[in-house]
Coordinates of C-alpha atoms and ligand atoms in Angstrom, one line a residue:
M1328 CA 140.7 50.5 103.9
I1329 CA 140.1 52.6 100.8
T1330 CA 139.1 50.6 97.6
L1331 CA 139.8 52.2 94.3
Y1332 CA 138.1 50.6 91.2
G1333 CA 139.9 51.3 88.0
M1334 CA 143.0 50.8 85.9
Y1335 CA 146.4 52.4 85.9
R1336 CA 145.6 53.3 82.3
S1337 CA 142.8 55.6 83.2
R1338 CA 142.1 58.7 85.3
A1339 CA 142.6 56.5 88.4
T1340 CA 146.4 57.4 88.0
R1341 CA 145.7 60.8 89.6
N1342 CA 144.0 59.0 92.6
I1343 CA 146.8 56.4 92.8
W1344 CA 149.4 59.1 92.8
A1345 CA 147.5 61.1 95.5
L1346 CA 147.0 57.9 97.7
M1347 CA 150.8 57.2 97.4
E1348 CA 151.6 60.8 98.4
L1349 CA 149.2 60.8 101.3
G1350 CA 150.3 57.4 102.7
L1351 CA 146.7 56.2 103.1
P1352 CA 146.1 52.4 103.1
W1353 CA 144.3 51.4 99.8
T1354 CA 143.7 48.6 97.5
L1355 CA 142.9 48.4 93.8
K1356 CA 140.0 46.6 92.3
P1357 CA 140.7 46.2 88.6
V1358 CA 137.8 47.5 86.4
I1359 CA 138.6 47.7 82.7
Q1360 CA 137.0 50.3 80.4
A1361 CA 134.3 48.6 78.2
Y1362 CA 135.7 50.2 75.1
R1363 CA 139.1 48.5 75.6
L1364 CA 137.3 45.0 75.8
E1365 CA 135.3 45.9 72.7
A1366 CA 138.6 46.8 70.9
Q1367 CA 139.7 43.2 71.7
G1368 CA 136.6 41.8 70.3
I1369 CA 135.2 41.0 73.8
D1370 CA 131.5 41.6 74.6
P1371 CA 131.6 43.7 77.8
V1372 CA 128.2 42.4 78.9
H1373 CA 129.1 38.7 78.4
P1374 CA 128.8 36.9 81.7
E1375 CA 132.4 35.8 81.5
A1376 CA 133.8 39.2 80.4
P1377 CA 136.3 40.6 82.8
F1378 CA 134.9 43.2 85.4
N1379 CA 134.5 46.2 83.3
T1380 CA 132.7 49.6 83.3
R1381 CA 129.5 47.9 81.9
S1382 CA 129.4 45.0 84.4
P1383 CA 126.1 45.1 86.2
E1384 CA 127.9 44.9 89.6
F1385 CA 130.0 47.9 88.6
L1386 CA 127.0 49.9 87.4
K1387 CA 125.5 49.5 90.8
L1388 CA 128.5 51.3 92.2
S1389 CA 128.7 53.9 89.4
P1390 CA 125.6 54.4 87.3
A1391 CA 127.7 56.5 84.9
G1392 CA 129.8 53.4 84.1
A1393 CA 133.1 55.2 84.4
I1394 CA 136.3 54.6 86.4
P1395 CA 137.7 55.6 88.8
V1396 CA 135.3 55.0 91.7
M1397 CA 136.4 55.0 95.3
E1398 CA 134.8 53.3 98.2
D1399 CA 135.6 54.2 101.9
G1400 CA 133.6 53.0 104.7
G1401 CA 130.4 53.0 102.9
L1402 CA 131.1 56.2 100.9
V1403 CA 131.0 55.6 97.2
L1404 CA 132.5 58.5 95.3
S1405 CA 133.1 59.0 91.6
E1406 CA 134.8 61.8 89.6
S1407 CA 138.5 61.5 90.1
L1408 CA 139.1 65.1 91.0
A1409 CA 136.5 65.0 93.8
I1410 CA 138.0 61.8 94.9
N1411 CA 141.4 63.4 95.3
L1412 CA 140.0 66.4 97.1
Y1413 CA 138.3 64.0 99.5
L1414 CA 141.4 62.0 100.0
A1415 CA 143.5 65.0 100.8
R1416 CA 140.8 66.3 103.3
K1417 CA 140.7 62.8 104.9
A1418 CA 144.5 62.5 105.3
G1419 CA 145.1 66.1 106.2
G1420 CA 148.8 67.4 106.2
P1421 CA 150.5 69.6 103.7
L1422 CA 148.8 68.3 100.6
A1423 CA 145.4 69.1 102.0
P1424 CA 143.7 72.6 102.2
K1425 CA 144.6 74.3 105.5
D1426 CA 141.5 76.5 105.5
P1427 CA 138.3 77.2 103.5
R1428 CA 140.1 79.7 101.3
E1429 CA 142.6 77.0 100.2
E1430 CA 139.8 74.6 99.8
A1431 CA 137.9 77.0 97.5
L1432 CA 141.1 77.6 95.5
M1433 CA 141.7 73.8 95.0
E1434 CA 138.0 73.5 93.8
Q1435 CA 138.4 76.4 91.6
W1436 CA 141.5 74.9 89.9
A1437 CA 140.0 71.4 89.6
L1438 CA 136.9 72.8 87.9
Y1439 CA 139.0 75.0 85.7
G1440 CA 141.1 72.0 84.6
A1441 CA 138.1 69.8 84.0
T1442 CA 136.2 72.4 82.0
A1443 CA 138.9 74.2 80.1
I1444 CA 141.8 71.8 79.7
E1445 CA 141.0 68.1 80.1
E1446 CA 139.0 67.4 77.0
A1447 CA 141.3 69.2 74.6
A1448 CA 144.5 67.8 76.3
L1449 CA 143.0 64.3 75.9
E1450 CA 142.5 64.8 72.1
I1451 CA 146.2 65.2 71.9
S1452 CA 146.8 62.2 74.2
F1453 CA 144.5 60.0 72.0
A1454 CA 146.0 61.3 68.8
Y1455 CA 149.4 60.1 69.8
A1456 CA 148.4 57.0 71.6
R1457 CA 146.5 55.7 68.5
G1458 CA 149.5 56.6 66.2
E1459 CA 147.4 59.2 64.4
A1460 CA 149.5 62.3 65.2
A1461 CA 151.3 62.2 61.8
T1462 CA 148.2 61.6 59.8
E1463 CA 146.2 64.5 58.2
T1464 CA 143.2 64.0 60.5
G1465 CA 145.4 63.5 63.6
E1466 CA 147.4 66.7 62.8
A1467 CA 144.1 68.7 62.3
R1468 CA 142.9 67.5 65.7
I1469 CA 146.1 68.4 67.4
I1470 CA 146.1 71.8 65.8
A1471 CA 142.4 72.4 67.1
A1472 CA 143.3 71.0 70.5
C1473 CA 146.3 73.3 70.8
A1474 CA 144.2 76.3 69.8
R1475 CA 141.6 75.4 72.5
L1476 CA 144.4 75.1 75.1
G1477 CA 146.0 78.4 74.2
R1478 CA 143.9 80.5 76.7
P1479 CA 144.0 78.1 79.6
F1480 CA 147.7 77.4 79.3
K1481 CA 148.4 81.1 79.1
A1482 CA 146.4 81.4 82.3
L1483 CA 148.4 78.7 84.0
E1484 CA 151.7 80.3 82.8
T1485 CA 150.6 83.7 84.2
H1486 CA 149.7 82.1 87.5
L1487 CA 152.9 80.2 87.8
A1488 CA 154.9 83.4 87.1
A1489 CA 153.6 84.6 90.5
H1490 CA 153.2 81.4 92.4
S1491 CA 155.4 78.3 92.8
H1492 CA 152.4 75.9 92.9
M1493 CA 148.6 76.0 92.2
V1494 CA 147.7 76.8 95.8
G1495 CA 149.4 77.7 99.1
G1496 CA 153.0 78.0 97.8
R1497 CA 153.5 74.3 98.4
F1498 CA 152.9 71.0 96.6
T1499 CA 149.2 70.0 97.2
V1500 CA 146.5 67.9 95.8
A1501 CA 145.6 70.8 93.5
D1502 CA 149.0 70.3 91.7
I1503 CA 148.3 66.5 91.3
N1504 CA 144.8 67.2 89.8
M1505 CA 146.1 69.9 87.4
A1506 CA 149.3 68.1 86.5
E1507 CA 147.3 64.9 85.6
M1508 CA 145.1 67.0 83.1
V1509 CA 148.0 68.9 81.6
R1510 CA 149.9 65.6 81.2
Y1511 CA 147.5 64.6 78.4
A1512 CA 149.0 67.4 76.2
Q1513 CA 152.6 66.4 76.9
P1514 CA 153.1 64.1 73.9
H1515 CA 153.0 67.3 71.8
A1516 CA 156.2 68.7 73.1
A1517 CA 156.0 71.8 70.9
L1518 CA 152.9 73.0 72.8
L1519 CA 154.4 72.9 76.3
A1520 CA 157.7 74.4 75.0
A1521 CA 155.7 77.6 74.5
Y1522 CA 154.8 77.7 78.2
P1523 CA 158.1 77.4 80.0
R1524 CA 156.8 77.9 83.5
L1525 CA 154.1 75.4 83.1
K1526 CA 156.6 72.9 81.7
S1527 CA 158.9 73.5 84.6
W1528 CA 156.1 73.0 87.1
L1529 CA 154.9 69.9 85.5
D1530 CA 158.4 68.5 85.4
L1531 CA 158.8 69.2 89.1
C1532 CA 155.4 67.5 89.9
Q1533 CA 156.4 64.5 87.8
S1534 CA 159.9 64.2 89.5
R1535 CA 158.2 63.3 92.7
P1536 CA 158.8 59.6 93.8
A1537 CA 155.1 58.9 94.2
F1538 CA 154.5 60.0 90.5
R1539 CA 157.4 57.9 89.3
E1540 CA 156.2 54.8 91.0
M1541 CA 152.7 55.2 89.7
W1542 CA 154.1 55.8 86.3
E1543 CA 156.3 52.8 86.2
T1544 CA 153.4 50.5 87.3
R1545 CA 151.2 52.1 84.7
A1546 CA 153.8 51.5 81.9
A1547 CA 153.8 47.7 82.9
E1548 CA 150.0 47.5 82.5
P1549 CA 148.9 46.2 79.1
A1550 CA 147.9 49.0 76.7
Ligands
LIG1338 N1 135.0 63.0 84.8 C1 135.2 61.7 85.1 C2 135.5 60.9 83.8 C3 135.6 59.4 84.0 C4 135.8 58.6 82.7 O1 135.4 59.0 81.6 N2 136.6 57.6 82.8 C5 136.9 56.7 81.7 C6 138.3 56.1 81.8 S1 139.5 57.3 82.1 C7 135.9 55.5 81.6 O2 135.7 54.9 82.6 N3 135.3 55.2 80.5 C8 134.5 54.0 80.4 C9 134.1 53.6 79.2 O3 134.0 54.3 78.2 O4 133.6 52.5 79.0 C10 136.3 61.5 86.1 O5 137.2 62.4 86.2 O6 136.4 60.5 86.9

């Protein structure tokens, strides 16, 4: 049985989505981000604090103190994108790479998303989530993030002009990984409107029953 440590309101969403798509048996062990406890005035290292990213037991699993972490038969893996690539290889089937070439392309897109997209897209997500999007500072952050996303979003738009999906002409774990990073920019609708193929592909990914189920459960989790 696979154990996933994390919260729905974290990058664990991409692993939950993948686990649902792949039909692997799994269980969620809730681990909350320490900063969320601090925001509620709770000391994360207090012995009675909820299990969190600074709990000594969690740090034994993940010295980086970050969720998600996955455990499977003694294998402890962090990094959400690596976890998804592992899960797909473990399950096999259409979401998994069918040969080393697809495997390489899936790794390429995961690394591109992590290095060129995720951080800037998260700036947008945070600005909206914190209600700062309409403030002067928030607007400046969003404008800067959109500028950083211009080149990678154009690259994705160009890729999607010639390909229906990220890899292999079918929905795979590479789509889950990329869609979950691009999603962070979604609250700023004007940005995605400038990349119609990227928007259509994202809509298609998010129309999948597994995404919808994950998303509904996430919405029910306290912010
Ligand atoms: N690159 C890592 C990033 C992990 C990460 O930063 N996770 C956040 C939540 S999404 C976290 O655990 N933060 C913990 C904290 O700040 O206390 C991944 O993709 O798994």
